[in-house]
Amino acid sequence: MRLFRFGAVGQEKPGALDRSGRMRDMSLLIPDWTPEWMAPERLKALQAIDLDKLPLVAEGTRIGAPLAGIRQFVAIGLNYRQHAMEAGMEIPREPVVFNKAITCIAGPNDTVELPPDSVEGDWEVELGIIIGSKAQKVGEAEALSHVAGYVLANDVSEREWQAKRNGQWGKGKSFDGFGPIGPWLVTTDELADPQNVPLTLTVNGQVRQKSNTSDMIFPVAYIVSYLSRFMTLLPGDLVITGTPQGVGLGMKPPVFLRRGDVMTLDGGVLGTQRQQVV
């Protein structure tokens, strides 16, 4: 299934795409898409609903982040070889792990507001993982059974704050609006292989990133297993898995976001995003 949330900020309702790709309102049946709805048995039960009988969502309605109540936002850095090289960093021997604040989560088409003193705003298209069941010290072979689905994500970053302000990476990655996700949460029955997802990002119509998750250094199953050794992953947790080459920092000379720029992202079955920088 492809689940989404729609409506004004803070007033989102749950929805799902029907077989024809039309947006259906599920709020008469379900209060909201929250972590408990990510459980395998609940997702399986949803498949019995005849979506064609539910109301259509009006065109032009705002689409929000596809899941409410995300508890933690974990990120993997330098997970594509070419991206590590363009950043001038060694290929990691183990996943690089950092956190983004959950308050940075935004809808896929919401504006991205740069901090007033931002000079190095940057883009990062990524595959995001939504955890469906508690994962604690799980093996790589069973790791994907703990995944509810996947989302398209933009790990918006302020490079000066990330690298030059005497702090961990999260300092430059947690501003409000720096975590657009969606439009859809695509459950694993529709995306069985997370290592074959195309990822494209353009800025003002120019392609900056174009790759595929097959190029990851550490695949999704390894990431879930690895993280579960150090932390307990809970239903509804969001993990983004790294970005391919083509970020502004890696260009020669570097190119950073300016107010008025428009970022567009495409993740195949994961859908598309569009954000204007303000």
Coordinates of C-alpha atoms in Angstrom, one line a residue, residues 23-266:
M23 CA -5.9 9.6 -3.2
R24 CA -8.6 8.3 -0.8
D25 CA -9.6 9.7 2.6
M26 CA -9.4 7.0 5.3
S27 CA -10.2 9.2 8.3
L28 CA -13.7 7.6 8.7
L29 CA -11.9 4.3 9.6
I30 CA -8.6 5.3 11.1
P31 CA -7.7 8.3 13.3
D32 CA -4.2 8.8 11.9
W33 CA -1.2 6.9 10.7
T34 CA 0.8 6.4 13.9
P35 CA 3.5 3.9 14.9
E36 CA 1.1 1.3 16.1
W37 CA -0.4 1.1 12.6
M38 CA 3.1 0.0 11.3
A39 CA 2.7 -3.4 12.9
P40 CA 2.7 -6.2 10.3
E41 CA -0.7 -7.6 11.3
R42 CA -2.3 -4.1 11.1
L43 CA -0.8 -3.4 7.7
K44 CA -2.0 -6.7 6.4
A45 CA -5.5 -6.1 7.7
L46 CA -5.6 -2.8 5.8
Q47 CA -5.4 -4.7 2.5
A48 CA -8.9 -5.9 3.0
I49 CA -10.4 -2.4 2.8
D50 CA -12.1 -1.5 -0.5
L51 CA -10.4 1.9 -1.1
D52 CA -12.6 2.6 -4.1
K53 CA -15.6 3.1 -1.7
L54 CA -13.8 5.8 0.3
P55 CA -14.0 9.6 -0.4
L56 CA -11.5 11.2 -2.8
V57 CA -9.1 13.8 -1.5
A58 CA -9.5 17.1 -3.3
E59 CA -6.8 18.0 -5.8
G60 CA -4.4 20.6 -4.5
T61 CA -4.8 19.5 -0.8
R62 CA -1.5 19.8 1.1
I63 CA 0.3 16.5 1.7
G64 CA 2.0 16.1 5.0
A65 CA 4.6 13.8 6.3
P66 CA 3.1 10.3 5.9
L67 CA 3.5 9.2 9.5
A68 CA 2.7 11.0 12.8
G69 CA 4.4 10.3 16.1
I70 CA 7.9 9.4 14.8
R71 CA 10.0 8.8 17.9
Q72 CA 13.5 9.2 16.6
F73 CA 15.1 10.3 13.3
V74 CA 18.3 8.4 12.7
A75 CA 20.5 9.1 9.7
I76 CA 23.4 7.3 8.0
G77 CA 26.2 9.4 6.4
L78 CA 28.6 8.7 3.6
N79 CA 26.8 5.6 2.4
Y80 CA 27.6 6.0 -1.3
R81 CA 31.3 5.7 -2.4
Q82 CA 31.2 8.6 -4.8
H83 CA 29.6 10.9 -2.2
A84 CA 32.3 10.1 0.3
M85 CA 34.9 10.9 -2.3
E86 CA 33.3 14.2 -3.3
A87 CA 33.2 15.1 0.4
G88 CA 36.9 14.4 0.7
M89 CA 36.4 11.7 3.3
E90 CA 37.5 8.1 3.5
I91 CA 35.2 5.3 2.6
P92 CA 33.7 4.3 6.0
R93 CA 34.4 0.8 7.3
E94 CA 31.2 0.9 9.4
P95 CA 28.1 3.1 9.0
V96 CA 28.4 6.7 10.0
V97 CA 25.4 7.3 12.4
F98 CA 23.9 10.7 13.5
N99 CA 20.5 12.0 14.4
K100 CA 18.2 14.7 13.1
A101 CA 15.7 16.3 15.4
I102 CA 12.1 15.0 14.9
T103 CA 11.0 18.7 14.8
C104 CA 12.7 19.1 11.4
I105 CA 10.2 16.7 9.8
A106 CA 8.0 18.3 7.1
G107 CA 5.7 17.5 4.3
P108 CA 7.2 16.6 0.8
N109 CA 6.2 19.9 -0.8
D110 CA 6.5 22.3 2.1
T111 CA 8.8 25.3 1.8
V112 CA 12.3 24.9 3.1
E113 CA 13.3 27.9 5.2
L114 CA 17.0 28.7 5.5
P115 CA 18.2 30.1 8.8
P116 CA 18.8 33.9 8.6
D117 CA 22.6 33.5 8.6
S118 CA 22.7 30.4 6.3
V119 CA 25.5 30.5 3.8
E120 CA 26.0 26.8 2.9
G121 CA 22.5 25.2 2.6
D122 CA 22.6 21.9 0.7
W123 CA 20.4 19.1 -0.6
E124 CA 20.5 15.3 -0.2
V125 CA 18.0 12.9 -1.7
E126 CA 17.7 9.7 0.3
L127 CA 15.8 6.5 0.8
G128 CA 14.1 6.4 4.2
I129 CA 13.2 3.3 6.3
I130 CA 10.1 3.2 8.6
I131 CA 10.4 0.6 11.3
G132 CA 7.4 -1.6 11.8
S133 CA 8.3 -3.8 14.8
K134 CA 10.8 -3.6 17.6
A135 CA 14.3 -4.4 16.5
Q136 CA 16.9 -5.2 19.1
K137 CA 20.1 -7.0 18.2
V138 CA 18.6 -8.6 15.1
G139 CA 20.6 -10.4 12.5
E140 CA 20.9 -9.1 8.9
A141 CA 18.9 -12.1 7.6
E142 CA 15.8 -11.1 9.6
A143 CA 16.3 -7.3 9.6
L144 CA 13.9 -6.5 6.7
S145 CA 11.1 -8.3 8.6
H146 CA 11.2 -5.4 11.0
V147 CA 10.6 -2.8 8.3
A148 CA 7.1 -1.5 7.6
G149 CA 7.9 0.5 4.5
Y150 CA 9.9 3.2 2.8
V151 CA 9.8 6.9 2.1
L152 CA 11.5 9.4 0.0
A153 CA 13.5 11.9 2.0
N154 CA 15.5 15.1 1.6
D155 CA 18.2 15.4 4.2
V156 CA 18.5 19.2 3.9
S157 CA 21.8 20.4 5.5
E158 CA 23.5 23.6 6.4
R159 CA 27.2 22.7 5.9
E160 CA 28.7 25.5 7.8
W161 CA 26.7 24.5 10.9
Q162 CA 27.4 20.8 10.2
A163 CA 31.1 21.0 9.9
K164 CA 32.5 24.3 11.1
R165 CA 30.5 25.2 14.3
N166 CA 32.2 22.9 16.8
G167 CA 29.5 20.3 17.1
Q168 CA 28.1 17.0 15.7
W169 CA 26.5 16.8 12.3
G170 CA 23.0 17.2 13.8
K171 CA 23.6 20.8 14.4
G172 CA 23.5 21.6 10.7
K173 CA 20.7 19.1 9.9
S174 CA 17.9 19.8 12.4
F175 CA 16.5 23.2 11.6
D176 CA 12.7 23.2 11.2
G177 CA 11.8 21.9 7.8
F178 CA 15.1 20.3 7.1
G179 CA 13.5 16.8 7.0
P180 CA 10.9 16.6 4.2
I181 CA 9.6 13.0 3.8
G182 CA 6.9 11.5 1.6
P183 CA 4.6 11.9 -0.2
W184 CA 3.9 8.2 0.4
L185 CA 4.9 5.6 2.9
V186 CA 5.3 2.6 0.6
T187 CA 4.8 -0.7 2.5
T188 CA 7.1 -3.6 1.8
D189 CA 4.4 -5.5 -0.2
E190 CA 4.8 -2.8 -2.9
L191 CA 8.6 -2.4 -2.5
A192 CA 10.2 -5.8 -1.7
D193 CA 13.7 -4.8 -2.8
P194 CA 15.0 -1.6 -1.3
Q195 CA 18.3 -2.0 -3.1
N196 CA 16.7 -1.1 -6.5
V197 CA 15.2 2.3 -6.0
P198 CA 16.1 5.2 -8.4
L199 CA 16.9 8.5 -6.8
T200 CA 17.0 11.8 -8.6
L201 CA 17.2 15.4 -7.4
T202 CA 17.2 18.6 -9.4
V203 CA 17.8 22.2 -8.4
N204 CA 16.0 24.8 -10.6
G205 CA 15.5 22.1 -13.2
Q206 CA 19.2 21.0 -13.4
V207 CA 19.9 17.4 -12.4
R208 CA 22.3 17.4 -9.4
Q209 CA 21.9 13.8 -8.1
K210 CA 21.0 10.7 -10.2
S211 CA 21.7 7.3 -8.8
N212 CA 20.2 4.1 -7.4
T213 CA 20.2 2.5 -4.0
S214 CA 22.0 -0.5 -5.5
D215 CA 25.1 1.7 -5.1
M216 CA 24.9 1.8 -1.3
I217 CA 28.0 0.8 0.6
F218 CA 25.8 -0.6 3.4
P219 CA 22.4 -2.0 2.3
V220 CA 19.2 -1.5 4.2
A221 CA 19.2 -4.9 5.9
Y222 CA 22.7 -4.3 7.2
I223 CA 21.8 -0.8 8.4
V224 CA 18.8 -2.1 10.4
S225 CA 20.8 -4.9 11.9
Y226 CA 23.8 -2.7 12.7
L227 CA 21.7 0.0 14.4
S228 CA 19.9 -2.6 16.4
R229 CA 23.2 -3.6 18.1
F230 CA 23.5 -0.1 19.6
M231 CA 19.9 1.1 20.0
T232 CA 16.5 -0.5 20.2
L233 CA 14.6 0.5 17.1
L234 CA 10.9 1.1 17.8
P235 CA 7.8 1.0 15.5
G236 CA 7.6 4.3 13.7
D237 CA 11.3 5.2 13.9
L238 CA 12.6 6.8 10.8
V239 CA 16.1 5.9 9.4
I240 CA 17.5 7.7 6.3
T241 CA 20.2 5.8 4.5
G242 CA 22.6 8.2 3.0
T243 CA 22.8 10.3 -0.2
P244 CA 24.6 9.6 -3.5
Q245 CA 27.1 12.0 -5.2
G246 CA 26.0 15.4 -6.5
V247 CA 25.5 17.5 -3.4
G248 CA 26.3 21.2 -3.6
L249 CA 29.3 20.8 -1.3
G250 CA 31.0 18.4 -3.7
M251 CA 30.7 20.7 -6.7
K252 CA 33.8 22.7 -7.9
P253 CA 33.4 25.4 -6.8
P254 CA 30.7 24.4 -4.3
V255 CA 27.1 25.6 -5.0
F256 CA 24.7 26.2 -2.1
L257 CA 21.0 26.9 -1.9
R258 CA 19.7 30.4 -2.1
R259 CA 16.3 31.8 -1.5
G260 CA 14.0 31.2 -4.5
D261 CA 15.7 27.9 -5.5
V262 CA 13.4 25.0 -6.2
M263 CA 14.4 21.4 -5.3
T264 CA 12.6 18.5 -6.9
L265 CA 13.1 14.9 -5.9
D266 CA 12.0 11.6 -7.6

